[in-house]
């Protein structure tokens, strides 16, 4: 069975600082990997995804993530955080198939200080 | 383009009352549909998913039920609400092709049971 671990429940950064949110997965084959963002009281929005190919993927809002097979990781990064980036971030792992059920991590809450 | 609608957005219900949350998808056919719940400070819990009309799989035993009367309609129900049913309910849809793993979420329904 697949699983996702987001070891940080909360992350606090200052506006303008760089950001890295950690995600580790467990899956027997090459996974499909995702990062979603959830603003307070809203649904989740896809930030970026990795299916295959280049292990460094670019997403919306200036985010990027790097797939590292040897470390079973898919960490999310942003070089300079804006106050509007304060939100909950979810990593997810998936696979191909019609009856697909994605597995989400518990989320990391990002707090941005001015 | 595809859109997903959830309603009501906010609901306050007494213990023991019934529940009906509705989700509809536009702009796609034969989607996979999902109901998730988010309790305060916790991650996403998959409640139900559906791969077609009348086909519902339950992930967690509870007093909730789901139905899919039409291809793009997914309903979450309860005959008698419990205090523990309070939370943020999210509907999502996913496709059937290689992009099936990408979920699109609705804006959510906030349920408070008093």
PDB file of N, CA, C and O in Angstrom, chain B residues 39-97:
ATOM      1  N   UNK B  39     -11.382  17.051   9.526  1.00  0.00           N
ATOM      2  CA  UNK B  39     -11.695  17.520  10.874  1.00  0.00           C
ATOM      3  C   UNK B  39     -10.664  18.582  11.250  1.00  0.00           C
ATOM      4  O   UNK B  39      -9.591  18.647  10.654  1.00  0.00           O
ATOM      5  N   UNK B  40     -10.995  19.380  12.237  1.00  0.00           N
ATOM      6  CA  UNK B  40     -10.133  20.502  12.633  1.00  0.00           C
ATOM      7  C   UNK B  40      -8.728  20.013  12.959  1.00  0.00           C
ATOM      8  O   UNK B  40      -8.543  19.112  13.775  1.00  0.00           O
ATOM      9  N   UNK B  41      -7.720  20.606  12.291  1.00  0.00           N
ATOM     10  CA  UNK B  41      -6.331  20.280  12.584  1.00  0.00           C
ATOM     11  C   UNK B  41      -5.887  18.922  12.094  1.00  0.00           C
ATOM     12  O   UNK B  41      -4.804  18.458  12.456  1.00  0.00           O
ATOM     13  N   UNK B  42      -6.683  18.302  11.239  1.00  0.00           N
ATOM     14  CA  UNK B  42      -6.324  16.975  10.747  1.00  0.00           C
ATOM     15  C   UNK B  42      -6.285  16.967   9.242  1.00  0.00           C
ATOM     16  O   UNK B  42      -6.743  17.884   8.584  1.00  0.00           O
ATOM     17  N   UNK B  43      -5.756  15.908   8.705  1.00  0.00           N
ATOM     18  CA  UNK B  43      -5.624  15.806   7.250  1.00  0.00           C
ATOM     19  C   UNK B  43      -6.921  15.386   6.593  1.00  0.00           C
ATOM     20  O   UNK B  43      -8.012  15.482   7.161  1.00  0.00           O
ATOM     21  N   UNK B  44      -6.798  14.916   5.378  1.00  0.00           N
ATOM     22  CA  UNK B  44      -7.950  14.503   4.590  1.00  0.00           C
ATOM     23  C   UNK B  44      -8.274  13.038   4.853  1.00  0.00           C
ATOM     24  O   UNK B  44      -7.405  12.177   4.773  1.00  0.00           O
ATOM     25  N   UNK B  45      -9.523  12.781   5.129  1.00  0.00           N
ATOM     26  CA  UNK B  45      -9.992  11.413   5.322  1.00  0.00           C
ATOM     27  C   UNK B  45     -10.933  11.065   4.181  1.00  0.00           C
ATOM     28  O   UNK B  45     -11.976  11.707   4.017  1.00  0.00           O
ATOM     29  N   UNK B  46     -10.580  10.051   3.411  1.00  0.00           N
ATOM     30  CA  UNK B  46     -11.450   9.620   2.330  1.00  0.00           C
ATOM     31  C   UNK B  46     -12.649   8.892   2.909  1.00  0.00           C
ATOM     32  O   UNK B  46     -12.509   7.945   3.683  1.00  0.00           O
ATOM     33  N   UNK B  47     -13.835   9.338   2.547  1.00  0.00           N
ATOM     34  CA  UNK B  47     -15.068   8.727   3.034  1.00  0.00           C
ATOM     35  C   UNK B  47     -15.653   7.760   2.008  1.00  0.00           C
ATOM     36  O   UNK B  47     -15.964   6.613   2.324  1.00  0.00           O
ATOM     37  N   UNK B  48     -15.841   8.244   0.809  1.00  0.00           N
ATOM     38  CA  UNK B  48     -16.453   7.446  -0.249  1.00  0.00           C
ATOM     39  C   UNK B  48     -15.813   7.796  -1.589  1.00  0.00           C
ATOM     40  O   UNK B  48     -15.346   8.909  -1.790  1.00  0.00           O
ATOM     41  N   UNK B  49     -15.843   6.824  -2.487  1.00  0.00           N
ATOM     42  CA  UNK B  49     -15.495   7.137  -3.867  1.00  0.00           C
ATOM     43  C   UNK B  49     -16.402   6.331  -4.780  1.00  0.00           C
ATOM     44  O   UNK B  49     -16.955   5.299  -4.392  1.00  0.00           O
ATOM     45  N   UNK B  50     -16.520   6.838  -6.008  1.00  0.00           N
ATOM     46  CA  UNK B  50     -17.437   6.231  -6.959  1.00  0.00           C
ATOM     47  C   UNK B  50     -16.817   6.238  -8.352  1.00  0.00           C
ATOM     48  O   UNK B  50     -16.313   7.267  -8.799  1.00  0.00           O
ATOM     49  N   UNK B  51     -16.894   5.099  -9.023  1.00  0.00           N
ATOM     50  CA  UNK B  51     -16.371   5.013 -10.390  1.00  0.00           C
ATOM     51  C   UNK B  51     -17.482   5.032 -11.415  1.00  0.00           C
ATOM     52  O   UNK B  51     -17.216   4.998 -12.624  1.00  0.00           O
ATOM     53  N   UNK B  52     -18.741   5.077 -10.964  1.00  0.00           N
ATOM     54  CA  UNK B  52     -19.843   5.127 -11.914  1.00  0.00           C
ATOM     55  C   UNK B  52     -21.171   5.244 -11.187  1.00  0.00           C
ATOM     56  O   UNK B  52     -21.243   5.138  -9.954  1.00  0.00           O
ATOM     57  N   UNK B  53     -22.216   5.429 -11.958  1.00  0.00           N
ATOM     58  CA  UNK B  53     -23.561   5.579 -11.388  1.00  0.00           C
ATOM     59  C   UNK B  53     -23.903   4.367 -10.534  1.00  0.00           C
ATOM     60  O   UNK B  53     -23.767   3.221 -10.977  1.00  0.00           O
ATOM     61  N   UNK B  54     -24.347   4.636  -9.323  1.00  0.00           N
ATOM     62  CA  UNK B  54     -24.757   3.563  -8.427  1.00  0.00           C
ATOM     63  C   UNK B  54     -23.627   2.764  -7.824  1.00  0.00           C
ATOM     64  O   UNK B  54     -23.867   1.841  -7.042  1.00  0.00           O
ATOM     65  N   UNK B  55     -22.381   3.087  -8.173  1.00  0.00           N
ATOM     66  CA  UNK B  55     -21.227   2.339  -7.659  1.00  0.00           C
ATOM     67  C   UNK B  55     -20.522   3.173  -6.596  1.00  0.00           C
ATOM     68  O   UNK B  55     -19.887   4.176  -6.918  1.00  0.00           O
ATOM     69  N   UNK B  56     -20.670   2.761  -5.339  1.00  0.00           N
ATOM     70  CA  UNK B  56     -20.122   3.496  -4.217  1.00  0.00           C
ATOM     71  C   UNK B  56     -19.253   2.565  -3.391  1.00  0.00           C
ATOM     72  O   UNK B  56     -19.669   1.458  -3.057  1.00  0.00           O
ATOM     73  N   UNK B  57     -18.075   3.037  -3.057  1.00  0.00           N
ATOM     74  CA  UNK B  57     -17.200   2.295  -2.149  1.00  0.00           C
ATOM     75  C   UNK B  57     -16.979   3.133  -0.902  1.00  0.00           C
ATOM     76  O   UNK B  57     -16.700   4.324  -0.997  1.00  0.00           O
ATOM     77  N   UNK B  58     -17.131   2.505   0.231  1.00  0.00           N
ATOM     78  CA  UNK B  58     -16.974   3.180   1.517  1.00  0.00           C
ATOM     79  C   UNK B  58     -15.621   2.833   2.108  1.00  0.00           C
ATOM     80  O   UNK B  58     -15.233   1.664   2.131  1.00  0.00           O
ATOM     81  N   UNK B  59     -14.919   3.860   2.558  1.00  0.00           N
ATOM     82  CA  UNK B  59     -13.602   3.646   3.114  1.00  0.00           C
ATOM     83  C   UNK B  59     -13.601   3.557   4.637  1.00  0.00           C
ATOM     84  O   UNK B  59     -12.730   2.948   5.223  1.00  0.00           O
ATOM     85  N   UNK B  60     -14.578   4.186   5.246  1.00  0.00           N
ATOM     86  CA  UNK B  60     -14.586   4.259   6.709  1.00  0.00           C
ATOM     87  C   UNK B  60     -16.009   3.977   7.206  1.00  0.00           C
ATOM     88  O   UNK B  60     -16.941   4.617   6.763  1.00  0.00           O
ATOM     89  N   UNK B  61     -16.190   3.025   8.126  1.00  0.00           N
ATOM     90  CA  UNK B  61     -17.531   2.768   8.666  1.00  0.00           C
ATOM     91  C   UNK B  61     -18.020   3.944   9.504  1.00  0.00           C
ATOM     92  O   UNK B  61     -17.299   4.474  10.306  1.00  0.00           O
ATOM     93  N   UNK B  62     -19.222   4.381   9.260  1.00  0.00           N
ATOM     94  CA  UNK B  62     -19.752   5.554   9.949  1.00  0.00           C
ATOM     95  C   UNK B  62     -21.239   5.633   9.676  1.00  0.00           C
ATOM     96  O   UNK B  62     -21.781   4.779   8.985  1.00  0.00           O
ATOM     97  N   UNK B  63     -21.855   6.679  10.177  1.00  0.00           N
ATOM     98  CA  UNK B  63     -23.289   6.818   9.931  1.00  0.00           C
ATOM     99  C   UNK B  63     -23.567   7.677   8.718  1.00  0.00           C
ATOM    100  O   UNK B  63     -24.661   8.211   8.574  1.00  0.00           O
ATOM    101  N   UNK B  64     -22.598   7.809   7.838  1.00  0.00           N
ATOM    102  CA  UNK B  64     -22.790   8.549   6.604  1.00  0.00           C
ATOM    103  C   UNK B  64     -22.975   7.577   5.448  1.00  0.00           C
ATOM    104  O   UNK B  64     -22.505   6.437   5.502  1.00  0.00           O
ATOM    105  N   UNK B  65     -23.614   8.031   4.400  1.00  0.00           N
ATOM    106  CA  UNK B  65     -23.774   7.242   3.194  1.00  0.00           C
ATOM    107  C   UNK B  65     -23.607   8.156   1.997  1.00  0.00           C
ATOM    108  O   UNK B  65     -23.678   9.386   2.118  1.00  0.00           O
ATOM    109  N   UNK B  66     -23.371   7.567   0.845  1.00  0.00           N
ATOM    110  CA  UNK B  66     -23.212   8.344  -0.379  1.00  0.00           C
ATOM    111  C   UNK B  66     -24.016   7.694  -1.485  1.00  0.00           C
ATOM    112  O   UNK B  66     -24.244   6.485  -1.477  1.00  0.00           O
ATOM    113  N   UNK B  67     -24.429   8.522  -2.420  1.00  0.00           N
ATOM    114  CA  UNK B  67     -25.150   8.003  -3.578  1.00  0.00           C
ATOM    115  C   UNK B  67     -24.718   8.763  -4.811  1.00  0.00           C
ATOM    116  O   UNK B  67     -24.267   9.915  -4.740  1.00  0.00           O
ATOM    117  N   UNK B  68     -24.845   8.107  -5.944  1.00  0.00           N
ATOM    118  CA  UNK B  68     -24.514   8.709  -7.230  1.00  0.00           C
ATOM    119  C   UNK B  68     -25.669   8.414  -8.178  1.00  0.00           C
ATOM    120  O   UNK B  68     -25.623   7.470  -8.949  1.00  0.00           O
ATOM    121  N   UNK B  69     -26.705   9.237  -8.099  1.00  0.00           N
ATOM    122  CA  UNK B  69     -27.893   8.986  -8.926  1.00  0.00           C
ATOM    123  C   UNK B  69     -27.706   9.327 -10.398  1.00  0.00           C
ATOM    124  O   UNK B  69     -28.401   8.781 -11.255  1.00  0.00           O
ATOM    125  N   UNK B  70     -26.778  10.206 -10.685  1.00  0.00           N
ATOM    126  CA  UNK B  70     -26.463  10.588 -12.062  1.00  0.00           C
ATOM    127  C   UNK B  70     -24.953  10.594 -12.245  1.00  0.00           C
ATOM    128  O   UNK B  70     -24.200  10.633 -11.265  1.00  0.00           O
ATOM    129  N   UNK B  71     -24.509  10.588 -13.484  1.00  0.00           N
ATOM    130  CA  UNK B  71     -23.088  10.464 -13.787  1.00  0.00           C
ATOM    131  C   UNK B  71     -22.249  11.528 -13.099  1.00  0.00           C
ATOM    132  O   UNK B  71     -21.140  11.259 -12.633  1.00  0.00           O
ATOM    133  N   UNK B  72     -22.779  12.756 -13.025  1.00  0.00           N
ATOM    134  CA  UNK B  72     -21.983  13.857 -12.509  1.00  0.00           C
ATOM    135  C   UNK B  72     -22.539  14.424 -11.218  1.00  0.00           C
ATOM    136  O   UNK B  72     -22.324  15.591 -10.887  1.00  0.00           O
ATOM    137  N   UNK B  73     -23.264  13.599 -10.475  1.00  0.00           N
ATOM    138  CA  UNK B  73     -23.851  14.040  -9.216  1.00  0.00           C
ATOM    139  C   UNK B  73     -23.474  13.068  -8.111  1.00  0.00           C
ATOM    140  O   UNK B  73     -23.616  11.843  -8.259  1.00  0.00           O
ATOM    141  N   UNK B  74     -23.014  13.618  -7.005  1.00  0.00           N
ATOM    142  CA  UNK B  74     -22.557  12.788  -5.890  1.00  0.00           C
ATOM    143  C   UNK B  74     -23.124  13.395  -4.618  1.00  0.00           C
ATOM    144  O   UNK B  74     -22.927  14.591  -4.360  1.00  0.00           O
ATOM    145  N   UNK B  75     -23.841  12.597  -3.840  1.00  0.00           N
ATOM    146  CA  UNK B  75     -24.540  13.113  -2.672  1.00  0.00           C
ATOM    147  C   UNK B  75     -24.046  12.401  -1.419  1.00  0.00           C
ATOM    148  O   UNK B  75     -23.925  11.171  -1.401  1.00  0.00           O
ATOM    149  N   UNK B  76     -23.790  13.190  -0.394  1.00  0.00           N
ATOM    150  CA  UNK B  76     -23.406  12.656   0.912  1.00  0.00           C
ATOM    151  C   UNK B  76     -24.570  12.853   1.868  1.00  0.00           C
ATOM    152  O   UNK B  76     -25.104  13.957   1.964  1.00  0.00           O
ATOM    153  N   UNK B  77     -24.959  11.787   2.572  1.00  0.00           N
ATOM    154  CA  UNK B  77     -26.163  11.853   3.402  1.00  0.00           C
ATOM    155  C   UNK B  77     -25.929  11.223   4.762  1.00  0.00           C
ATOM    156  O   UNK B  77     -24.997  10.438   4.966  1.00  0.00           O
ATOM    157  N   UNK B  78     -26.817  11.599   5.660  1.00  0.00           N
ATOM    158  CA  UNK B  78     -26.903  10.942   6.955  1.00  0.00           C
ATOM    159  C   UNK B  78     -28.344  10.997   7.424  1.00  0.00           C
ATOM    160  O   UNK B  78     -29.034  11.996   7.203  1.00  0.00           O
ATOM    161  N   UNK B  79     -28.797   9.942   8.071  1.00  0.00           N
ATOM    162  CA  UNK B  79     -30.155   9.952   8.615  1.00  0.00           C
ATOM    163  C   UNK B  79     -30.186  10.653   9.969  1.00  0.00           C
ATOM    164  O   UNK B  79     -31.155  11.321  10.321  1.00  0.00           O
ATOM    165  N   UNK B  80     -29.098  10.484  10.754  1.00  0.00           N
ATOM    166  CA  UNK B  80     -29.025  11.096  12.080  1.00  0.00           C
ATOM    167  C   UNK B  80     -27.595  11.536  12.354  1.00  0.00           C
ATOM    168  O   UNK B  80     -26.714  10.711  12.563  1.00  0.00           O
ATOM    169  N   UNK B  81     -27.376  12.817  12.407  1.00  0.00           N
ATOM    170  CA  UNK B  81     -26.036  13.342  12.602  1.00  0.00           C
ATOM    171  C   UNK B  81     -25.552  13.171  14.043  1.00  0.00           C
ATOM    172  O   UNK B  81     -26.328  13.247  15.000  1.00  0.00           O
ATOM    173  N   UNK B  82     -24.248  12.966  14.158  1.00  0.00           N
ATOM    174  CA  UNK B  82     -23.569  12.910  15.447  1.00  0.00           C
ATOM    175  C   UNK B  82     -22.676  14.140  15.585  1.00  0.00           C
ATOM    176  O   UNK B  82     -22.312  14.769  14.593  1.00  0.00           O
ATOM    177  N   UNK B  83     -22.323  14.450  16.824  1.00  0.00           N
ATOM    178  CA  UNK B  83     -21.416  15.571  17.042  1.00  0.00           C
ATOM    179  C   UNK B  83     -20.101  15.375  16.272  1.00  0.00           C
ATOM    180  O   UNK B  83     -19.528  16.324  15.730  1.00  0.00           O
ATOM    181  N   UNK B  84     -19.661  14.140  16.209  1.00  0.00           N
ATOM    182  CA  UNK B  84     -18.384  13.831  15.559  1.00  0.00           C
ATOM    183  C   UNK B  84     -18.439  13.979  14.048  1.00  0.00           C
ATOM    184  O   UNK B  84     -17.402  13.873  13.380  1.00  0.00           O
ATOM    185  N   UNK B  85     -19.623  14.226  13.498  1.00  0.00           N
ATOM    186  CA  UNK B  85     -19.730  14.447  12.054  1.00  0.00           C
ATOM    187  C   UNK B  85     -19.343  15.864  11.657  1.00  0.00           C
ATOM    188  O   UNK B  85     -19.229  16.161  10.459  1.00  0.00           O
ATOM    189  N   UNK B  86     -19.143  16.726  12.619  1.00  0.00           N
ATOM    190  CA  UNK B  86     -18.714  18.092  12.308  1.00  0.00           C
ATOM    191  C   UNK B  86     -17.386  18.066  11.561  1.00  0.00           C
ATOM    192  O   UNK B  86     -16.501  17.278  11.876  1.00  0.00           O
ATOM    193  N   UNK B  87     -17.279  18.952  10.592  1.00  0.00           N
ATOM    194  CA  UNK B  87     -16.034  19.013   9.832  1.00  0.00           C
ATOM    195  C   UNK B  87     -16.233  19.722   8.518  1.00  0.00           C
ATOM    196  O   UNK B  87     -17.294  20.267   8.227  1.00  0.00           O
ATOM    197  N   UNK B  88     -15.188  19.697   7.734  1.00  0.00           N
ATOM    198  CA  UNK B  88     -15.190  20.328   6.423  1.00  0.00           C
ATOM    199  C   UNK B  88     -15.210  19.216   5.393  1.00  0.00           C
ATOM    200  O   UNK B  88     -14.314  18.381   5.355  1.00  0.00           O
ATOM    201  N   UNK B  89     -16.251  19.190   4.564  1.00  0.00           N
ATOM    202  CA  UNK B  89     -16.439  18.112   3.613  1.00  0.00           C
ATOM    203  C   UNK B  89     -16.084  18.591   2.209  1.00  0.00           C
ATOM    204  O   UNK B  89     -16.560  19.624   1.745  1.00  0.00           O
ATOM    205  N   UNK B  90     -15.251  17.800   1.574  1.00  0.00           N
ATOM    206  CA  UNK B  90     -14.768  18.156   0.246  1.00  0.00           C
ATOM    207  C   UNK B  90     -15.150  17.092  -0.758  1.00  0.00           C
ATOM    208  O   UNK B  90     -14.923  15.905  -0.543  1.00  0.00           O
ATOM    209  N   UNK B  91     -15.712  17.546  -1.860  1.00  0.00           N
ATOM    210  CA  UNK B  91     -15.985  16.676  -2.992  1.00  0.00           C
ATOM    211  C   UNK B  91     -14.888  16.893  -4.021  1.00  0.00           C
ATOM    212  O   UNK B  91     -14.360  18.006  -4.160  1.00  0.00           O
ATOM    213  N   UNK B  92     -14.535  15.847  -4.727  1.00  0.00           N
ATOM    214  CA  UNK B  92     -13.509  15.969  -5.762  1.00  0.00           C
ATOM    215  C   UNK B  92     -13.835  15.036  -6.909  1.00  0.00           C
ATOM    216  O   UNK B  92     -14.533  14.030  -6.741  1.00  0.00           O
ATOM    217  N   UNK B  93     -13.324  15.377  -8.086  1.00  0.00           N
ATOM    218  CA  UNK B  93     -13.464  14.482  -9.229  1.00  0.00           C
ATOM    219  C   UNK B  93     -12.103  14.252  -9.854  1.00  0.00           C
ATOM    220  O   UNK B  93     -11.192  15.080  -9.790  1.00  0.00           O
ATOM    221  N   UNK B  94     -11.965  13.084 -10.485  1.00  0.00           N
ATOM    222  CA  UNK B  94     -10.748  12.747 -11.205  1.00  0.00           C
ATOM    223  C   UNK B  94     -11.121  12.060 -12.503  1.00  0.00           C
ATOM    224  O   UNK B  94     -12.182  11.446 -12.616  1.00  0.00           O
ATOM    225  N   UNK B  95     -10.239  12.184 -13.497  1.00  0.00           N
ATOM    226  CA  UNK B  95     -10.516  11.593 -14.801  1.00  0.00           C
ATOM    227  C   UNK B  95     -10.140  10.121 -14.854  1.00  0.00           C
ATOM    228  O   UNK B  95      -9.794   9.502 -13.846  1.00  0.00           O
ATOM    229  N   UNK B  96     -10.190   9.560 -16.047  1.00  0.00           N
ATOM    230  CA  UNK B  96      -9.934   8.129 -16.232  1.00  0.00           C
ATOM    231  C   UNK B  96      -8.691   7.862 -17.066  1.00  0.00           C
ATOM    232  O   UNK B  96      -8.304   6.730 -17.210  1.00  0.00           O
ATOM    233  N   UNK B  97      -8.062   8.891 -17.588  1.00  0.00           N
ATOM    234  CA  UNK B  97      -6.899   8.702 -18.443  1.00  0.00           C
ATOM    235  C   UNK B  97      -5.636   8.799 -17.606  1.00  0.00           C
ATOM    236  O   UNK B  97      -5.669   8.682 -16.385  1.00  0.00           O
TER     237      UNK B  97
END
